[in-house]
mmCIF file of C-alpha atoms in Angstrom:
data_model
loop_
_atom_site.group_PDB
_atom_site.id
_atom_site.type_symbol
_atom_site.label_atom_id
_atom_site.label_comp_id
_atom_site.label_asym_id
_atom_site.label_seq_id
_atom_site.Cartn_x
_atom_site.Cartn_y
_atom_site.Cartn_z
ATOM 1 C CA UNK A 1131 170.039 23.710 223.745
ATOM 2 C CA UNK A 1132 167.023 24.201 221.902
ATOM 3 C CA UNK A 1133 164.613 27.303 221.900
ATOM 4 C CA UNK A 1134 160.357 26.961 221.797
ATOM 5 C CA UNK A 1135 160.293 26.728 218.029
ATOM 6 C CA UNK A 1136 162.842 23.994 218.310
ATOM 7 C CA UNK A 1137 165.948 25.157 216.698
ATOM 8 C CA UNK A 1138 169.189 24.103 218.431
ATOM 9 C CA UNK A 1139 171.208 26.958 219.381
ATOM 10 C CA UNK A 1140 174.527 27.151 221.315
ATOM 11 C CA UNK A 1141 173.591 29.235 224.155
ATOM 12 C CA UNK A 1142 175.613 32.434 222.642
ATOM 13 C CA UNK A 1143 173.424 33.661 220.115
ATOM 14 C CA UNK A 1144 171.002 36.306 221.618
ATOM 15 C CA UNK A 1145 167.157 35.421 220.668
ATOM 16 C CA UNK A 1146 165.802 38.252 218.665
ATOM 17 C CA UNK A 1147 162.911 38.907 220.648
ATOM 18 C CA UNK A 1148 161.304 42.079 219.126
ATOM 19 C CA UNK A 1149 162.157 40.729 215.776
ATOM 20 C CA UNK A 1150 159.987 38.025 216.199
ATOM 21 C CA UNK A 1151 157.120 40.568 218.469
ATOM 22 C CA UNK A 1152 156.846 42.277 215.079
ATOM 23 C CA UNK A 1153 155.518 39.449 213.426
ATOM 24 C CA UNK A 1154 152.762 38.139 216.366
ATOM 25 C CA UNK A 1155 149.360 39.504 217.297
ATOM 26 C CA UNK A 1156 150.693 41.810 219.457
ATOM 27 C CA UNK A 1157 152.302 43.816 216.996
ATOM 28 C CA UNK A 1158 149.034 43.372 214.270
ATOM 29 C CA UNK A 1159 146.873 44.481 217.723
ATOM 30 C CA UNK A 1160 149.513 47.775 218.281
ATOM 31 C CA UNK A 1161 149.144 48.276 214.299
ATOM 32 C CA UNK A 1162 145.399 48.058 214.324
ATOM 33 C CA UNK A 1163 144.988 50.637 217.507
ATOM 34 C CA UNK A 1164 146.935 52.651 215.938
ATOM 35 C CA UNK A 1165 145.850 53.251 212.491
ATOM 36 C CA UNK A 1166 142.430 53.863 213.730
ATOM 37 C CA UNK A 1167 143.668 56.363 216.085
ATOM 38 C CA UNK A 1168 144.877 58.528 213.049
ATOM 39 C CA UNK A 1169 141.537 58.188 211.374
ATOM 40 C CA UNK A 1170 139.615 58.940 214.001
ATOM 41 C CA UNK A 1171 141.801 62.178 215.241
ATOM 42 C CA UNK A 1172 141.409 63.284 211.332
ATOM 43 C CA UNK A 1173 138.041 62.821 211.845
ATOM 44 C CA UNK A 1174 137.446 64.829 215.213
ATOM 45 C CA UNK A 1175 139.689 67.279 213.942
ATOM 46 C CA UNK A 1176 137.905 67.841 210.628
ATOM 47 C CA UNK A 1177 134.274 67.431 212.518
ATOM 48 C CA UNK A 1178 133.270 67.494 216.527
ATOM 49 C CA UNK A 1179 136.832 69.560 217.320
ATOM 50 C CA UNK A 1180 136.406 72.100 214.938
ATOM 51 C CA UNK A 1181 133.366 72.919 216.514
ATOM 52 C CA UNK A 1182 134.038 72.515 220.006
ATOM 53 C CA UNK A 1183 137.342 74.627 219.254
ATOM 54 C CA UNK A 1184 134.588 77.059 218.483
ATOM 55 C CA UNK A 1185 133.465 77.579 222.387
ATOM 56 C CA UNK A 1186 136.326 77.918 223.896
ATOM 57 C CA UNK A 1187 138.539 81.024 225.399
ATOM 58 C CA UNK A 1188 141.398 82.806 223.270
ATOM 59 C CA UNK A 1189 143.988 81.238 225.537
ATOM 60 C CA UNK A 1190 142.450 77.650 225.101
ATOM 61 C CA UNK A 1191 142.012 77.729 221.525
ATOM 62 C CA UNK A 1192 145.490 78.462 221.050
ATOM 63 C CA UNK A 1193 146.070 75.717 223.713
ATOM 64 C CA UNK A 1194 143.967 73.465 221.507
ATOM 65 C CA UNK A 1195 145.850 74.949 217.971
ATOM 66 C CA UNK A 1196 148.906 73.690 219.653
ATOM 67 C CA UNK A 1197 148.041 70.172 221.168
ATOM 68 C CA UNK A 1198 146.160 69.441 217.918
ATOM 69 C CA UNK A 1199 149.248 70.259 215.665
ATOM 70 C CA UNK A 1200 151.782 68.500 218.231
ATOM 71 C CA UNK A 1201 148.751 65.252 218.201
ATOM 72 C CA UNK A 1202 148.788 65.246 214.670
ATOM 73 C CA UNK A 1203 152.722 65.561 214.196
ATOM 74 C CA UNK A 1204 152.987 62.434 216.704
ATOM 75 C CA UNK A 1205 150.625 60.232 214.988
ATOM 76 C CA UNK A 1206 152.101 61.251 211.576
ATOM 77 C CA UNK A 1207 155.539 59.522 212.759
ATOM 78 C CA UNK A 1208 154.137 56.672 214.583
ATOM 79 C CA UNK A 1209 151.751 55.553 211.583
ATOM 80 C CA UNK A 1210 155.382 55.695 209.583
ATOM 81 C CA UNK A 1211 156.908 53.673 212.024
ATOM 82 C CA UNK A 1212 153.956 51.225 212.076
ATOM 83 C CA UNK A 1213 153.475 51.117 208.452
ATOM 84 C CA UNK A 1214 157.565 50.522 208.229
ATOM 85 C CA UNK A 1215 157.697 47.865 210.430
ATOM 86 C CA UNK A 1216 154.190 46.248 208.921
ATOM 87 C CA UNK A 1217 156.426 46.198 205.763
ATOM 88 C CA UNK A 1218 159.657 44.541 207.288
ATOM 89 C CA UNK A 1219 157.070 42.046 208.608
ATOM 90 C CA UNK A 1220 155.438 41.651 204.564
ATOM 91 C CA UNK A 1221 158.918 41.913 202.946
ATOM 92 C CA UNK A 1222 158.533 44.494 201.613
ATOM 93 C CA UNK A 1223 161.065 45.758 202.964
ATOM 94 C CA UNK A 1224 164.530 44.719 204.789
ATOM 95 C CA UNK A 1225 165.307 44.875 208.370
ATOM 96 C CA UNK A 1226 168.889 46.563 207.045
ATOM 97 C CA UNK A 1227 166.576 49.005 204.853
ATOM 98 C CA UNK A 1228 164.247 49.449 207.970
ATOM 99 C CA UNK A 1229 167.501 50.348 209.976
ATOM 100 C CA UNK A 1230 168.156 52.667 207.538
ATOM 101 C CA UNK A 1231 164.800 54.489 206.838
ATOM 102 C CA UNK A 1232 164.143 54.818 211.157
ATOM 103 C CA UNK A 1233 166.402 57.584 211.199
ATOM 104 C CA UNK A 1234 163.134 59.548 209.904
ATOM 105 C CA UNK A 1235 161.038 58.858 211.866
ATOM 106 C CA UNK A 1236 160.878 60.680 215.065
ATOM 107 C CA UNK A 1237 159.744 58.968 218.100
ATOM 108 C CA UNK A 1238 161.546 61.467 220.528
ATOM 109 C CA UNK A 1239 159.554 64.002 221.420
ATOM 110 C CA UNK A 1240 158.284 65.164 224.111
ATOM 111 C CA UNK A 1241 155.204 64.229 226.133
ATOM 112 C CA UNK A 1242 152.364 66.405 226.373
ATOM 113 C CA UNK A 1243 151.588 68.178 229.577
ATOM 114 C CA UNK A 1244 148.266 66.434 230.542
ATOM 115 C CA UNK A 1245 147.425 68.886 233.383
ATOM 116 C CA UNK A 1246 146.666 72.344 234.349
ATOM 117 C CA UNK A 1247 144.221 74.963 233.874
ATOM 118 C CA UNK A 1248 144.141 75.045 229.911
ATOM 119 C CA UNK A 1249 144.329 71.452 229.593
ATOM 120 C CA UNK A 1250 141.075 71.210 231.605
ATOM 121 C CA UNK A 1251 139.337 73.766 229.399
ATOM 122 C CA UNK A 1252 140.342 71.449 226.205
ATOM 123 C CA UNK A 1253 137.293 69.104 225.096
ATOM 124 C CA UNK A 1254 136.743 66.007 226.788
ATOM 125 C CA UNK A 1255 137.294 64.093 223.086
ATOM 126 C CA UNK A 1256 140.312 65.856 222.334
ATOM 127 C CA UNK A 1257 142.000 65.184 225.747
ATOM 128 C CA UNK A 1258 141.393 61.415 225.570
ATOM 129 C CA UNK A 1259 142.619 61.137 222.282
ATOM 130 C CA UNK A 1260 145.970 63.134 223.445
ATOM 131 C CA UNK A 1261 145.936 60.456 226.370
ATOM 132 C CA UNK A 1262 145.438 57.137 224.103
ATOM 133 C CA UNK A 1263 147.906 58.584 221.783
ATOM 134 C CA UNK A 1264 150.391 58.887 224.568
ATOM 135 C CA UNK A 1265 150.143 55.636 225.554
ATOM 136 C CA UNK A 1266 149.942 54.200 222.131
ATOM 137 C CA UNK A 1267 153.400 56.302 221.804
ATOM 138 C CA UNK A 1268 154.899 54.439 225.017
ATOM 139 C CA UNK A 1269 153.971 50.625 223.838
ATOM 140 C CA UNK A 1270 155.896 51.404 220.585
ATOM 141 C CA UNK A 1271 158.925 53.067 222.231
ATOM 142 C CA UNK A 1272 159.228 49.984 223.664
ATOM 143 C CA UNK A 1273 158.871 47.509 220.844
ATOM 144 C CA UNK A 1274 161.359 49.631 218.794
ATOM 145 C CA UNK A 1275 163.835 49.719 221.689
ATOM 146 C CA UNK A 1276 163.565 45.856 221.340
ATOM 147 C CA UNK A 1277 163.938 45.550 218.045
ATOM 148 C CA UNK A 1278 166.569 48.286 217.134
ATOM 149 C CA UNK A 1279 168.625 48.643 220.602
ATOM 150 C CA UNK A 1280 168.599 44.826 221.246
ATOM 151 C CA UNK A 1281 170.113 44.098 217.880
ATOM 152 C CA UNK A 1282 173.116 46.516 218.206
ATOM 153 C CA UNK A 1283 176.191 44.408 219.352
ATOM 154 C CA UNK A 1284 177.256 45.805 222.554
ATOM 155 C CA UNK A 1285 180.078 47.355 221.795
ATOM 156 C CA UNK A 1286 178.232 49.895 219.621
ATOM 157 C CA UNK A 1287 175.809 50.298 223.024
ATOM 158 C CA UNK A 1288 179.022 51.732 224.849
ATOM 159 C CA UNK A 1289 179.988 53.878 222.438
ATOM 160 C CA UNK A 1290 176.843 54.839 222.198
ATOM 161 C CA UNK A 1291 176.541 55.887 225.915
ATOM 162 C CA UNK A 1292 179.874 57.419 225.890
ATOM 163 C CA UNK A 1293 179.326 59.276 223.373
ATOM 164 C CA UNK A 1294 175.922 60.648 224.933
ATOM 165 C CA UNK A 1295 177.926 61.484 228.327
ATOM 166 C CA UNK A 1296 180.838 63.153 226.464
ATOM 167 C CA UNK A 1297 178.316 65.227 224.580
ATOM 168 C CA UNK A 1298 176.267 65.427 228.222
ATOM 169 C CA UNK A 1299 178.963 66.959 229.847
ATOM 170 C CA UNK A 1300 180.789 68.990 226.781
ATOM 171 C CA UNK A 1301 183.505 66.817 226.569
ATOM 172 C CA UNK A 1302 184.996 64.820 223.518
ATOM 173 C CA UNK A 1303 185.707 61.202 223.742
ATOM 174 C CA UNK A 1304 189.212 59.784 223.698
ATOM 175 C CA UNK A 1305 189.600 56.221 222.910
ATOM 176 C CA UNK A 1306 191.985 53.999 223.918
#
């Protein structure tokens, strides 16, 4: 059996799908978007959304202190992820060193809460930027999921999810 590059393969082997995503025009597209979504946040935050912060109501600003601190913490870890991978795909850097170095970076946390009276009061420019960054966040959730959860043998998946419903339910894990 042969695959669409040509190579003969058994019919075992898994194809590495998000390994080879990292290195097409997807990934370079998903790199691009987001790099410019850091610079211009920076940007708005440093210009337009210090002054628009300005206008609004005690309870919105500190809305809009928080959102812009939780924005900026979110793009901070998914420009590290970005640049990591980018650097995997320049070898630069090892997938096994990549494995490694993922631990830091967070992509875990929690959405934001796009709704509700303070979020309405936020400026128009800061909400959509919340809202592209959200969805940016999503795409690479699910590129890392297929290139770091696909590539874990299987048996490490089940211990994996054991573990997370012994922990789940305040139980430890007894193997057999």
């Amino acid at each position: 059996m042969s695959d669409f590059t040509g190579k003969s393969h058994s019919g075992t082997e898994a194809i590495a799908f998000g390994a080879r995503a990292l290195n097409s025009e997807l990934f370079r597209e998903l790199f691009r978007e987001g790099m410019a979504l850091v610079e211009e946040t920076a940007s708005y935050l440093d210009g337009d959304g210090r002054i628009e912060s300005r206008n609004l109501s005690r309870a919105a600003t500190l809305s809009y202190s928080t959102e812009s601190m939780r924005l900026t913490t979110r793009l901070m870890q998914i420009a590290s992820w970005l640049l990591m991978q980018r650097a995997v795909n320049e070898g630069e850097m090892s997938p096994e060193q990549a494995r490694s170095e993922k631990n830091k970076v967070r992509l875990d946390f929690q959405p934001p809460v796009m709704s509700g009276p303070l979020w309405s009061e936020l400026p128009a420019a800061l909400r959509s930027i919340i809202e592209r960054t959200d969805r940016l966040h999503g795409r690479i959730v699910h590129m890392d999921k297929a290139i770091y959860v696909a590539a874990e043998p299987a048996a490490n998946l089940v211990a994996r999810d054991l573990d997370r419903l012994a922990s789940a339910f305040g139980a430890r894990r007894i193997d057999n």
